[in-house]
PDB file of C-alpha atoms in Angstrom:
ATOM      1  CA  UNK A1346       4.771  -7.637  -5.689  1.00 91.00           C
ATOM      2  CA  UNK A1347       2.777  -5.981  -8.205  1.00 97.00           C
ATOM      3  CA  UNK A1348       0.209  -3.915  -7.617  1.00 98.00           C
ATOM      4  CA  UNK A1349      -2.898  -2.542  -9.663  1.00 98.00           C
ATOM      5  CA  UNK A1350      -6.963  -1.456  -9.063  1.00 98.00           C
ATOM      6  CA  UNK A1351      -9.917  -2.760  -9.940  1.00 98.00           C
ATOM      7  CA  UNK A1352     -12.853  -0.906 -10.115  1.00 98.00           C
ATOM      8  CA  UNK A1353     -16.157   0.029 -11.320  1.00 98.00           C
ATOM      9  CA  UNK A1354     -16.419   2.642 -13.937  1.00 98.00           C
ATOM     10  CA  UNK A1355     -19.582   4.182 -13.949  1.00 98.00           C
ATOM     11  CA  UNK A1356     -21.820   7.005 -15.637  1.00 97.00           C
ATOM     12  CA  UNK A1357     -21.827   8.454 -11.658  1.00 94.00           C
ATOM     13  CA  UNK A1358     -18.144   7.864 -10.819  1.00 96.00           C
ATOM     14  CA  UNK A1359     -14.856   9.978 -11.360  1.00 98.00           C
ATOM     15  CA  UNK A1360     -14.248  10.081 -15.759  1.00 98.00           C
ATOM     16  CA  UNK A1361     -12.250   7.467 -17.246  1.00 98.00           C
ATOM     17  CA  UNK A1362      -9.584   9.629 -18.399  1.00 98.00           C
ATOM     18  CA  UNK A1363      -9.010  11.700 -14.917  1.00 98.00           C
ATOM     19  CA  UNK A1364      -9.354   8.004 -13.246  1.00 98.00           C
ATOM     20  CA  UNK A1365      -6.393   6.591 -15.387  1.00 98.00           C
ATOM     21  CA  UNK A1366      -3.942   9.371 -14.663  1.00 98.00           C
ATOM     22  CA  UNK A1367      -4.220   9.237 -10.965  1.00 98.00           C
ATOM     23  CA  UNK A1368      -3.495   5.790 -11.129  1.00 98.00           C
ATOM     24  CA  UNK A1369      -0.941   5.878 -13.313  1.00 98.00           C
ATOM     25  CA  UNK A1370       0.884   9.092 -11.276  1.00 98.00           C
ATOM     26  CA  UNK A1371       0.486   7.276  -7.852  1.00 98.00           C
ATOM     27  CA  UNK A1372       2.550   4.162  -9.474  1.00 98.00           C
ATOM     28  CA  UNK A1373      -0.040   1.392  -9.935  1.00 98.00           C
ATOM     29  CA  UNK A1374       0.856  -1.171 -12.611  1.00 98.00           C
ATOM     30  CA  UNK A1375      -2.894  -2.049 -13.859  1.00 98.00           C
ATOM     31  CA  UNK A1376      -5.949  -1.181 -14.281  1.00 98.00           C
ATOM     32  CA  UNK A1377      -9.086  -3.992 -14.324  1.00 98.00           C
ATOM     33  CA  UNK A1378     -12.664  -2.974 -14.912  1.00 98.00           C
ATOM     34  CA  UNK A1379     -15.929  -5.071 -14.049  1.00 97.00           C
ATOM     35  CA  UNK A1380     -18.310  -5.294 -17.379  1.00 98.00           C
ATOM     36  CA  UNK A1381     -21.857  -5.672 -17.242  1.00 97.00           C
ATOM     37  CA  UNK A1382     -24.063  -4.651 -20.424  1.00 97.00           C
ATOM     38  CA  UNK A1383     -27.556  -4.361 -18.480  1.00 98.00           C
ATOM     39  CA  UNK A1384     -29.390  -5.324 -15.449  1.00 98.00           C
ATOM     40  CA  UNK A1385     -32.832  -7.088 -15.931  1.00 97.00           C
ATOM     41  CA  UNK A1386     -35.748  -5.687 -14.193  1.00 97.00           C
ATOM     42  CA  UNK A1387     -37.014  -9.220 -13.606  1.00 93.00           C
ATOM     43  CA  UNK A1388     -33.623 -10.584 -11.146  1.00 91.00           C
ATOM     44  CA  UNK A1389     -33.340 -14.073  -9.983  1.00 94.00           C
ATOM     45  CA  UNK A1390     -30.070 -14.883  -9.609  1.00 96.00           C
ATOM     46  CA  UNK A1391     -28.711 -14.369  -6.328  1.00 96.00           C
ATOM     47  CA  UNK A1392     -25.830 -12.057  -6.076  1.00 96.00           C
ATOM     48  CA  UNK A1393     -22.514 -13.819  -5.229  1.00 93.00           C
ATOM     49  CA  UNK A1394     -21.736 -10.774  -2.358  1.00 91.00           C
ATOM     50  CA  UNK A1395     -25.431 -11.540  -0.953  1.00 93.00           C
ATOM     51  CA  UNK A1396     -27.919  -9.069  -0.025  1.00 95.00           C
ATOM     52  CA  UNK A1397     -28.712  -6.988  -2.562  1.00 95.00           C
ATOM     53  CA  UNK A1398     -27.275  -6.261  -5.950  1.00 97.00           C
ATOM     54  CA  UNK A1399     -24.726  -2.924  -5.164  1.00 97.00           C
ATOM     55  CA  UNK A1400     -26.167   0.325  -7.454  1.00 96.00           C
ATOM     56  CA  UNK A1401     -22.663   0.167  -9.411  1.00 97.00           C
ATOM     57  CA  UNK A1402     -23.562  -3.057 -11.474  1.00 98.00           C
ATOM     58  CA  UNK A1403     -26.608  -1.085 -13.539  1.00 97.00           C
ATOM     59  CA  UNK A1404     -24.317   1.837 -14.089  1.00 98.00           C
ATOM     60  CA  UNK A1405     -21.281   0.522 -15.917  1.00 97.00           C
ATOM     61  CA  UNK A1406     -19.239   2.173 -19.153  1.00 98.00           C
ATOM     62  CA  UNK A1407     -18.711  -0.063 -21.811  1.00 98.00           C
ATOM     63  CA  UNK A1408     -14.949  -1.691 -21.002  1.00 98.00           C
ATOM     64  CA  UNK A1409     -13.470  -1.088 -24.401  1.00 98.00           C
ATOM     65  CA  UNK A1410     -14.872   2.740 -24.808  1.00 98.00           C
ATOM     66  CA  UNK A1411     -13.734   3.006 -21.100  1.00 98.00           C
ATOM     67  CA  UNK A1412     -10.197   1.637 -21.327  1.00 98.00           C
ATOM     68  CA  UNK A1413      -9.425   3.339 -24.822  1.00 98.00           C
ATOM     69  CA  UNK A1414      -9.888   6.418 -23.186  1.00 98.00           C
ATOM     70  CA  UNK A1415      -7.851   5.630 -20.247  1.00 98.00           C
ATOM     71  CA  UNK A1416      -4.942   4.950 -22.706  1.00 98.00           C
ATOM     72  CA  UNK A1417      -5.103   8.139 -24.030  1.00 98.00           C
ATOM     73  CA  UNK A1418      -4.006   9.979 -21.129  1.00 98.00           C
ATOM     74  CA  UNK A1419      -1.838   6.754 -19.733  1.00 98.00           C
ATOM     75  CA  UNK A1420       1.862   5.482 -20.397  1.00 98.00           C
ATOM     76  CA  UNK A1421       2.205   2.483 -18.655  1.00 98.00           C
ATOM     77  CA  UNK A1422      -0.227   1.369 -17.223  1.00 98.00           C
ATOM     78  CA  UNK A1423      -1.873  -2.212 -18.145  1.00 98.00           C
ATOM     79  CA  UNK A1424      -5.595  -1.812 -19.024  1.00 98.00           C
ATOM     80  CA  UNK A1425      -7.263  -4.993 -18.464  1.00 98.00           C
ATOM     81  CA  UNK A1426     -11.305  -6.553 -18.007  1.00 98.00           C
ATOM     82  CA  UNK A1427     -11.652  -7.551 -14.505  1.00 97.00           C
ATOM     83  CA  UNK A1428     -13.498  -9.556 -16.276  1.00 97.00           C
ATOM     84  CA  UNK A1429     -15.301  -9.319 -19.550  1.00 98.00           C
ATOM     85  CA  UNK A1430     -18.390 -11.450 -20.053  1.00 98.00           C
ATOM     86  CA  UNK A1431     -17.586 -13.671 -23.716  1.00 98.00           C
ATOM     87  CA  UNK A1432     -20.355 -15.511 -23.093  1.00 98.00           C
ATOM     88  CA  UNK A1433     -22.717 -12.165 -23.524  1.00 98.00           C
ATOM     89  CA  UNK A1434     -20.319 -11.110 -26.295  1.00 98.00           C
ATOM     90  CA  UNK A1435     -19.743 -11.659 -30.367  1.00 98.00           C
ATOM     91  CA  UNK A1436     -16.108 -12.876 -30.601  1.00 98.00           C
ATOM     92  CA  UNK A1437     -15.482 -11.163 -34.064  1.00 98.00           C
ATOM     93  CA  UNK A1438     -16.441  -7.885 -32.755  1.00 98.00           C
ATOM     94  CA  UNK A1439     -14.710  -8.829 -29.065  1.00 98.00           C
ATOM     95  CA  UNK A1440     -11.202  -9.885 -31.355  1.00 98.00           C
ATOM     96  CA  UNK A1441     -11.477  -6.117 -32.686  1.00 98.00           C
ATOM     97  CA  UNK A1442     -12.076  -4.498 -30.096  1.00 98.00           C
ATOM     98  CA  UNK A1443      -9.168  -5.672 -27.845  1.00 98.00           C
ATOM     99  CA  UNK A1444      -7.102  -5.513 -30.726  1.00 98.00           C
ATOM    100  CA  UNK A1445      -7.815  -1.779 -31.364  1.00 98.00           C
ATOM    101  CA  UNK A1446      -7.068  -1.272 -27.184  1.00 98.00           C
ATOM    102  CA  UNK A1447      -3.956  -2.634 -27.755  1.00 98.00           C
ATOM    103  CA  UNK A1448      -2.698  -1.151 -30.926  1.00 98.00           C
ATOM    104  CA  UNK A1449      -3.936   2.563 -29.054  1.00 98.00           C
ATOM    105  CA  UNK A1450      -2.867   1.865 -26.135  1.00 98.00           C
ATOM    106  CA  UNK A1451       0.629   0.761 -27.753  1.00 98.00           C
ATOM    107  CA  UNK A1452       0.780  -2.980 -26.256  1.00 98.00           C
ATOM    108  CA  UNK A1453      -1.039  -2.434 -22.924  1.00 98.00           C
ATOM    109  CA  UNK A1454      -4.663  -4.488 -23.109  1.00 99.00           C
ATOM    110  CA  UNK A1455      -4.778  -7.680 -20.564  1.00 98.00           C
ATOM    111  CA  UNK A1456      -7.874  -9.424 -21.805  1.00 98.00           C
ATOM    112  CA  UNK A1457      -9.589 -10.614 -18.431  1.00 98.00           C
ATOM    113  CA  UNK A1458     -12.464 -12.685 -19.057  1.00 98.00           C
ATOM    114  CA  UNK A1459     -15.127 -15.199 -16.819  1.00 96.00           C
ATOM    115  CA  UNK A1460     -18.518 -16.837 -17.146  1.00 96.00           C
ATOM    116  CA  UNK A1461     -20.011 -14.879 -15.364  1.00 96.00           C
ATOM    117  CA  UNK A1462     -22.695 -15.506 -12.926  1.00 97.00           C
ATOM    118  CA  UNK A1463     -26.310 -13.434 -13.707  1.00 97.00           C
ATOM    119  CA  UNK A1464     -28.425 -15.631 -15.184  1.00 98.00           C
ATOM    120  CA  UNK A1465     -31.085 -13.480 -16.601  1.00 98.00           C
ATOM    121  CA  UNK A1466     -28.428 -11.405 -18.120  1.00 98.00           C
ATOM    122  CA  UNK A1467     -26.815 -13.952 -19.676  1.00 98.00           C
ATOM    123  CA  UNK A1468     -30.373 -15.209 -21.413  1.00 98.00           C
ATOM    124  CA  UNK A1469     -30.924 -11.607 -22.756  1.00 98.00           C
ATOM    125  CA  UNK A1470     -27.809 -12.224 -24.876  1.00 98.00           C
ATOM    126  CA  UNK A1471     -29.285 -15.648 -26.441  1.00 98.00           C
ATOM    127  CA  UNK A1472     -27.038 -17.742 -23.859  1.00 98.00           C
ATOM    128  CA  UNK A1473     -28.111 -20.858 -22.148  1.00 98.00           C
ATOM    129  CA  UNK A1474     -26.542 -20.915 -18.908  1.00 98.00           C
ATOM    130  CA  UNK A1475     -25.924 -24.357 -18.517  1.00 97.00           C
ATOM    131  CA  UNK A1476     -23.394 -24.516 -21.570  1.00 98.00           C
ATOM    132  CA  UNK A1477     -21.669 -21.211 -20.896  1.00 98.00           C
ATOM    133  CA  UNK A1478     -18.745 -22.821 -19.935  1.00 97.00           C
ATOM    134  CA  UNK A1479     -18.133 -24.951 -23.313  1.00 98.00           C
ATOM    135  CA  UNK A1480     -19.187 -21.441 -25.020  1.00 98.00           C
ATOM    136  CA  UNK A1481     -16.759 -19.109 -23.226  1.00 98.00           C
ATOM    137  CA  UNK A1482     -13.812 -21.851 -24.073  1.00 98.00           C
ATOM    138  CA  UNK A1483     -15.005 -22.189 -27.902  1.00 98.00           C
ATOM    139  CA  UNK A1484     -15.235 -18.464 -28.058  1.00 98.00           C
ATOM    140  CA  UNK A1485     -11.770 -17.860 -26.362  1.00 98.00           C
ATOM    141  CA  UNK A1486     -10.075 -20.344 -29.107  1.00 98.00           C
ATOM    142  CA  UNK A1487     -12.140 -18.552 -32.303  1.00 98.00           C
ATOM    143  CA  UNK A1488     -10.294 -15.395 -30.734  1.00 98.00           C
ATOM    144  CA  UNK A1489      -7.204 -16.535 -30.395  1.00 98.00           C
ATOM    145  CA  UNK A1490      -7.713 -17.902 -34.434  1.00 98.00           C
ATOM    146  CA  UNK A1491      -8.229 -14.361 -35.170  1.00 98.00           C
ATOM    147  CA  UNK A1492      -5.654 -12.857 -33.343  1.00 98.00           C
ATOM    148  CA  UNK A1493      -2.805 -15.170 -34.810  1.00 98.00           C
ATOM    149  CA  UNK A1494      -4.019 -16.248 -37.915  1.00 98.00           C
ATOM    150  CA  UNK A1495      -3.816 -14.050 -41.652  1.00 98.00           C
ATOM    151  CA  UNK A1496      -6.786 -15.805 -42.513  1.00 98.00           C
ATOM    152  CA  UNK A1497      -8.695 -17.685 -39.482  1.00 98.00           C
ATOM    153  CA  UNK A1498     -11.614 -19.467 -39.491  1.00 98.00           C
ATOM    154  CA  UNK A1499     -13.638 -21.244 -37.055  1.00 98.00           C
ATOM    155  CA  UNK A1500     -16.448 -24.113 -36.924  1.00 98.00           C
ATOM    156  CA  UNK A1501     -17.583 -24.961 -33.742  1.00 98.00           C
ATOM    157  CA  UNK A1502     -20.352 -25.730 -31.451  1.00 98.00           C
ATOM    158  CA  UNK A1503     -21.248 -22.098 -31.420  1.00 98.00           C
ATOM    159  CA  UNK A1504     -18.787 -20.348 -33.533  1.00 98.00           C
ATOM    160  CA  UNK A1505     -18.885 -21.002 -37.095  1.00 98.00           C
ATOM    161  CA  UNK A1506     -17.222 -18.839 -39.744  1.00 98.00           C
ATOM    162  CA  UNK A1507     -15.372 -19.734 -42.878  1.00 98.00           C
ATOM    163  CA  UNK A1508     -12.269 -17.748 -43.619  1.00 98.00           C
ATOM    164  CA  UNK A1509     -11.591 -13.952 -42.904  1.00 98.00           C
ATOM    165  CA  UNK A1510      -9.430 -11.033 -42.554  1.00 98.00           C
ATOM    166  CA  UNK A1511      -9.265  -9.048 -39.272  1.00 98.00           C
ATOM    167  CA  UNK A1512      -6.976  -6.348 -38.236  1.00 98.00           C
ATOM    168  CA  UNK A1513      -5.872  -4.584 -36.474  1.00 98.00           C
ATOM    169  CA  UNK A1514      -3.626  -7.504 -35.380  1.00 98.00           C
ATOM    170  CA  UNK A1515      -2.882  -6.884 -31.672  1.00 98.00           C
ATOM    171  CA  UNK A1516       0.561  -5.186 -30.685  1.00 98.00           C
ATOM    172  CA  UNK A1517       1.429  -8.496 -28.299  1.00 98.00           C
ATOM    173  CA  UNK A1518       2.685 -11.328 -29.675  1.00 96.00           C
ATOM    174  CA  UNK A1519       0.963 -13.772 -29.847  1.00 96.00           C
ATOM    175  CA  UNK A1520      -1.786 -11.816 -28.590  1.00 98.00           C
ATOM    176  CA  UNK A1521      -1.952  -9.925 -25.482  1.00 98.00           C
ATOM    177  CA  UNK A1522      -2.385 -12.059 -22.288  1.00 98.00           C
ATOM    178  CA  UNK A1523      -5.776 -13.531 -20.997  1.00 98.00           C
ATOM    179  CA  UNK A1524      -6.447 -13.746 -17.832  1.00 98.00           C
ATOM    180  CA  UNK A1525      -8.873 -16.477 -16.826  1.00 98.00           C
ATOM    181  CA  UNK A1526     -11.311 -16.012 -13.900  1.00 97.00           C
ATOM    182  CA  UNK A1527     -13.363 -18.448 -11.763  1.00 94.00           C
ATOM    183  CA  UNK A1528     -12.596 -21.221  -9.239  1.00 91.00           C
ATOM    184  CA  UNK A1529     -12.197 -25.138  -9.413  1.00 92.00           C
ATOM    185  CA  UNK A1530     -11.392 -27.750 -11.962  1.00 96.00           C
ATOM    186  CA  UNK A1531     -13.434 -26.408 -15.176  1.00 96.00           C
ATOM    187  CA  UNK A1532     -11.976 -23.033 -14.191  1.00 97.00           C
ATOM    188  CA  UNK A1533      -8.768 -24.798 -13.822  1.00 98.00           C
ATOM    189  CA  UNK A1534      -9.078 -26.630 -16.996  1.00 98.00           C
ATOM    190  CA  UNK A1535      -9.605 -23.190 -18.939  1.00 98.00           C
ATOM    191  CA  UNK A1536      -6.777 -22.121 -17.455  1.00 98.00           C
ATOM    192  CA  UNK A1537      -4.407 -24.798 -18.343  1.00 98.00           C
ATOM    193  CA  UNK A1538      -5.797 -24.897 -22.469  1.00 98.00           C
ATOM    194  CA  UNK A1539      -6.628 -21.147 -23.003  1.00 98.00           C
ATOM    195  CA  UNK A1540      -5.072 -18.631 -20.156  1.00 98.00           C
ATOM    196  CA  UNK A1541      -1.643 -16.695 -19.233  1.00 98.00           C
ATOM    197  CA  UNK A1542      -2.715 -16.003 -16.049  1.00 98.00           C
ATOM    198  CA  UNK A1543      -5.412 -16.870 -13.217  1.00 98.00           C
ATOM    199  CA  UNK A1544      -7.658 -14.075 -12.166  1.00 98.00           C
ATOM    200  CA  UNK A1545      -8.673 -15.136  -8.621  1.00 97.00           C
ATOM    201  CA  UNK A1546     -11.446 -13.068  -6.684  1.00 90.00           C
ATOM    202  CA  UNK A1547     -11.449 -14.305  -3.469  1.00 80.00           C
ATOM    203  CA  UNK A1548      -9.500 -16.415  -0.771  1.00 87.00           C
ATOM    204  CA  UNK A1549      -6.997 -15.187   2.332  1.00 93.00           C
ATOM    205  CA  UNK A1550      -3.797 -16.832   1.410  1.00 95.00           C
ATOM    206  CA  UNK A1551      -4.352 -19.865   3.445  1.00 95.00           C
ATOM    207  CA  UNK A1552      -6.953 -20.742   1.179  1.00 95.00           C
ATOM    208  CA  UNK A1553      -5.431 -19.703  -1.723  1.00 96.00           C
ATOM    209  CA  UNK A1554      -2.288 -21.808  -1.779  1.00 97.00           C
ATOM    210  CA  UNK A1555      -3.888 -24.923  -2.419  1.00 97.00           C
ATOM    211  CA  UNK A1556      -5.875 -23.802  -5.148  1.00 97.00           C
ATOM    212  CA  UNK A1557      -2.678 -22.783  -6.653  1.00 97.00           C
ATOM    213  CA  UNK A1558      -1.309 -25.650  -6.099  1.00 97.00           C
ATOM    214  CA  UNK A1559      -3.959 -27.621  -7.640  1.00 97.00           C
ATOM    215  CA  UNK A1560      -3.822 -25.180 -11.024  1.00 98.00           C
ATOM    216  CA  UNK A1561      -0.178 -26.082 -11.183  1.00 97.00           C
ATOM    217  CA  UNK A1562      -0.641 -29.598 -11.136  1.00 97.00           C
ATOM    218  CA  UNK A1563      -3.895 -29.066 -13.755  1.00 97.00           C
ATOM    219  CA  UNK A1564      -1.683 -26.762 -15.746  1.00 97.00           C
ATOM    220  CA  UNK A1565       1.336 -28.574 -15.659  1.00 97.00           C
ATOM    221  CA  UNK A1566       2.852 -25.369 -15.471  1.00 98.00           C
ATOM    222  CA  UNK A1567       3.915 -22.340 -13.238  1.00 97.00           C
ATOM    223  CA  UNK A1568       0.638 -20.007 -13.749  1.00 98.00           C
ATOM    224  CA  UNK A1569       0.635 -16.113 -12.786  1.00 98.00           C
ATOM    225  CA  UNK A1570      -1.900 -15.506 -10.421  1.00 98.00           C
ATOM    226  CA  UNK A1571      -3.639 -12.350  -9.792  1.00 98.00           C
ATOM    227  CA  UNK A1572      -6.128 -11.293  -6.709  1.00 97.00           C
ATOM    228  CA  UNK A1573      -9.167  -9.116  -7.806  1.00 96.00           C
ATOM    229  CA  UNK A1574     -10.892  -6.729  -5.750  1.00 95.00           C
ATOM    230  CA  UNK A1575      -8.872  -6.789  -1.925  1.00 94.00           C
ATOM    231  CA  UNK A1576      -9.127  -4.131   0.393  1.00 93.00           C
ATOM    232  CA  UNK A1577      -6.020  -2.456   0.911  1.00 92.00           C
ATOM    233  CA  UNK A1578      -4.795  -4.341   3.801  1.00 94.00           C
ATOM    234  CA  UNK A1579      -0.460  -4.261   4.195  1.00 96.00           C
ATOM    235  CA  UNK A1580      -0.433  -7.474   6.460  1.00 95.00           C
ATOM    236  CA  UNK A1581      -2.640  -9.412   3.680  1.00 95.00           C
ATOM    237  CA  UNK A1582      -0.765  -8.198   0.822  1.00 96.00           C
ATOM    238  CA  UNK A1583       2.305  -9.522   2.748  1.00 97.00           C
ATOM    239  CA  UNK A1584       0.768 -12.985   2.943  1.00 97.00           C
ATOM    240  CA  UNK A1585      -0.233 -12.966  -0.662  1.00 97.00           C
ATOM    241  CA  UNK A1586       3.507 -12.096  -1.772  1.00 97.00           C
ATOM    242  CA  UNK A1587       4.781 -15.072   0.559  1.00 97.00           C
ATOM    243  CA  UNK A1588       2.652 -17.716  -1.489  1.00 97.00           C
ATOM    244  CA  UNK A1589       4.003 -16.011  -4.882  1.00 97.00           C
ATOM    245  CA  UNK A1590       0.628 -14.058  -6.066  1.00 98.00           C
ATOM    246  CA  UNK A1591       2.285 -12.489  -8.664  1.00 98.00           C
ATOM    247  CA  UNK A1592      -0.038  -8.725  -8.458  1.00 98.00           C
ATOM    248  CA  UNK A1593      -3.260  -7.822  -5.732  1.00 98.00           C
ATOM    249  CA  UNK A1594      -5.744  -5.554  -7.436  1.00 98.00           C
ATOM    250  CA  UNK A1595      -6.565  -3.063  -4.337  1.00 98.00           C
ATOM    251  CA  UNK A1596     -10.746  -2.638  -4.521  1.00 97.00           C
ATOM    252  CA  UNK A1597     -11.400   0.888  -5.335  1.00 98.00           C
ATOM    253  CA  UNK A1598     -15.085   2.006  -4.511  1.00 97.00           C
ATOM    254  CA  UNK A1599     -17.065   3.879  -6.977  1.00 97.00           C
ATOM    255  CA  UNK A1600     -16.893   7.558  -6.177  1.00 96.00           C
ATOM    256  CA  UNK A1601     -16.956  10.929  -7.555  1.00 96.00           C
ATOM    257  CA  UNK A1602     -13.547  12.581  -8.166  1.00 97.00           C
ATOM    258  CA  UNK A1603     -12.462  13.888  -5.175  1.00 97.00           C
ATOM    259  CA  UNK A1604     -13.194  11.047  -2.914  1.00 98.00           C
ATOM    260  CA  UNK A1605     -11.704   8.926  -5.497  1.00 98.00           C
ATOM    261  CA  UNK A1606      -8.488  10.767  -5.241  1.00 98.00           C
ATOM    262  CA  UNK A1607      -8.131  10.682  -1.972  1.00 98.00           C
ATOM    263  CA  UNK A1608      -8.736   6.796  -1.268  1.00 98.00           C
ATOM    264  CA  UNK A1609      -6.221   6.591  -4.084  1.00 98.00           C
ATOM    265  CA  UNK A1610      -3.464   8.158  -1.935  1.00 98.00           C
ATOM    266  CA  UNK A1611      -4.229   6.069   0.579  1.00 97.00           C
ATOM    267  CA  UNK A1612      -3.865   3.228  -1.084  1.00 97.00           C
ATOM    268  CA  UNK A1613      -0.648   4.412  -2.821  1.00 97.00           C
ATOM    269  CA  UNK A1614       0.806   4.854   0.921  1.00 96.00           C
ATOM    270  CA  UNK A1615       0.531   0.916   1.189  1.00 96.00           C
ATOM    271  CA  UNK A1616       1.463   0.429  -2.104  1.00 96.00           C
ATOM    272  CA  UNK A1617       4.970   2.084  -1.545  1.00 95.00           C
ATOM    273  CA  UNK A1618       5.766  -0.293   0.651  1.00 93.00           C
ATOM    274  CA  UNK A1619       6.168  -3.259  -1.709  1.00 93.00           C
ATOM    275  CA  UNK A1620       7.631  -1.391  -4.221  1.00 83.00           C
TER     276      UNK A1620
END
């Protein structure tokens, strides 16, 4: 069993580059980062944890600044987007900017990506909710295009550009792994066209091991599965490794350094025992 963090990274937490080496040192495989480029004033959309929206989601570091300096200071560690939101984002600029984290961080960038769920958010970014799931696939294929391709092009729905040159070209071949989030058959569907790997955030394992299931048959394939954002809970972990979750992604709060440290250790102390 594999096992990484996810976390929120935050102008009020512990710095990126600290962050990553404690990781790293206490023998974590990954690293996954929530991404959200604002907060409207004006909020509608319910929030998916209910009550109200935690103080972490109007704080957030840019992913890409965030992870490149995590590599820095970091060996081995995968750096991934737990999950980035394409639908909010320019997929030339997006293409680069994983790129770069993977040519930096020598190979290491897991490109974790979703539809996301605010609304209002979403609409500040010229997105119409209601097609963000054709956009996110069109956008994942122009990426992929410019990944792979000397000279890629695109016309689409929403993407449309004749051809062009983009490096860096990432270190991964083809391209470093994406890692599709969300639940159910469009989710599924994604999955099964676009993804390496299913980024599941919720479910005990009894729930979980028909929806794996049910990718397989979509997929027609065996698909990787990873669980975002558990608590760090040995008896769960066990029953995630039974149905074959490939890596848990232990939930670490947002916190300054020292109580960040020390939850870390704690969590390492399960960890060890999988290892």
């Amino acid at each position: 069993m594999k096992i990484g963090v996810s976390t929120f990274v935050t102008d009020q937490s512990i710095r990126p580059a600290p962050l990553g080496r404690a990781i790293e040192e206490r023998g974590f495989d990954s690293l996954f980062i929530a991404e959200h480029s604002h907060i409207p004033v004006d909020r509608r959309t319910p929030y998916p944890g209910g009550g109200d929206l935690p103080e972490v989601y109007y704080h957030t570091l840019d992913p890409y600044v965030t992870l490149a300096a995590i590599a820095s200071v970091t060996e081995r560690l995968l750096l991934g987007t737990g999950i980035a939101l394409l639908v909010q984002r320019d997929p030339i600029h997006t293409a680069n900017e994983v790129a770069s984290l993977d040519v930096v961080s020598g190979g290491r960038a897991v490109f974790g990506v979703g539809a996301g769920w605010n609304r209002e958010e979403m609409e500040n970014h010229g997105t119409d909710p209601s097609t963000r799931g054709r956009l996110l696939n069109e956008r994942l294929r122009a990426i992929r295009e410019l990944w792979t391709k000397e000279k890629p092009e695109f016309h689409g729905e929403f993407v449309n550009f004749d051809p062009v040159f983009l490096w860096p070209k990432p270190v991964q071949r083809p391209h470093p792994p994406i890692y599709v989030g969300g639940s159910g058959e469009a989710a599924f569907r994604r999955i099964a066209e676009l993804g390496d790997a299913w980024l599941a955030n919720s479910g005990s394992p009894e729930e979980l091991r028909p929806q794996m299931e049910r990718l397989r048959e979509v997929a027609g394939r065996e698909v990787p599965v990873t669980l975002y954002a558990m608590p760090e809970d040995a008896e769960a972990v066990e029953g995630y490794q039974r149905i074959g979750v490939e890596r848990v992604l232990f939930y670490l709060p947002t916190m300054p350094e020292a109580e960040t440290i020390a939850r870390l250790d704690s969590m390492a102390g399960i960890a060890a025992r999988f290892r």
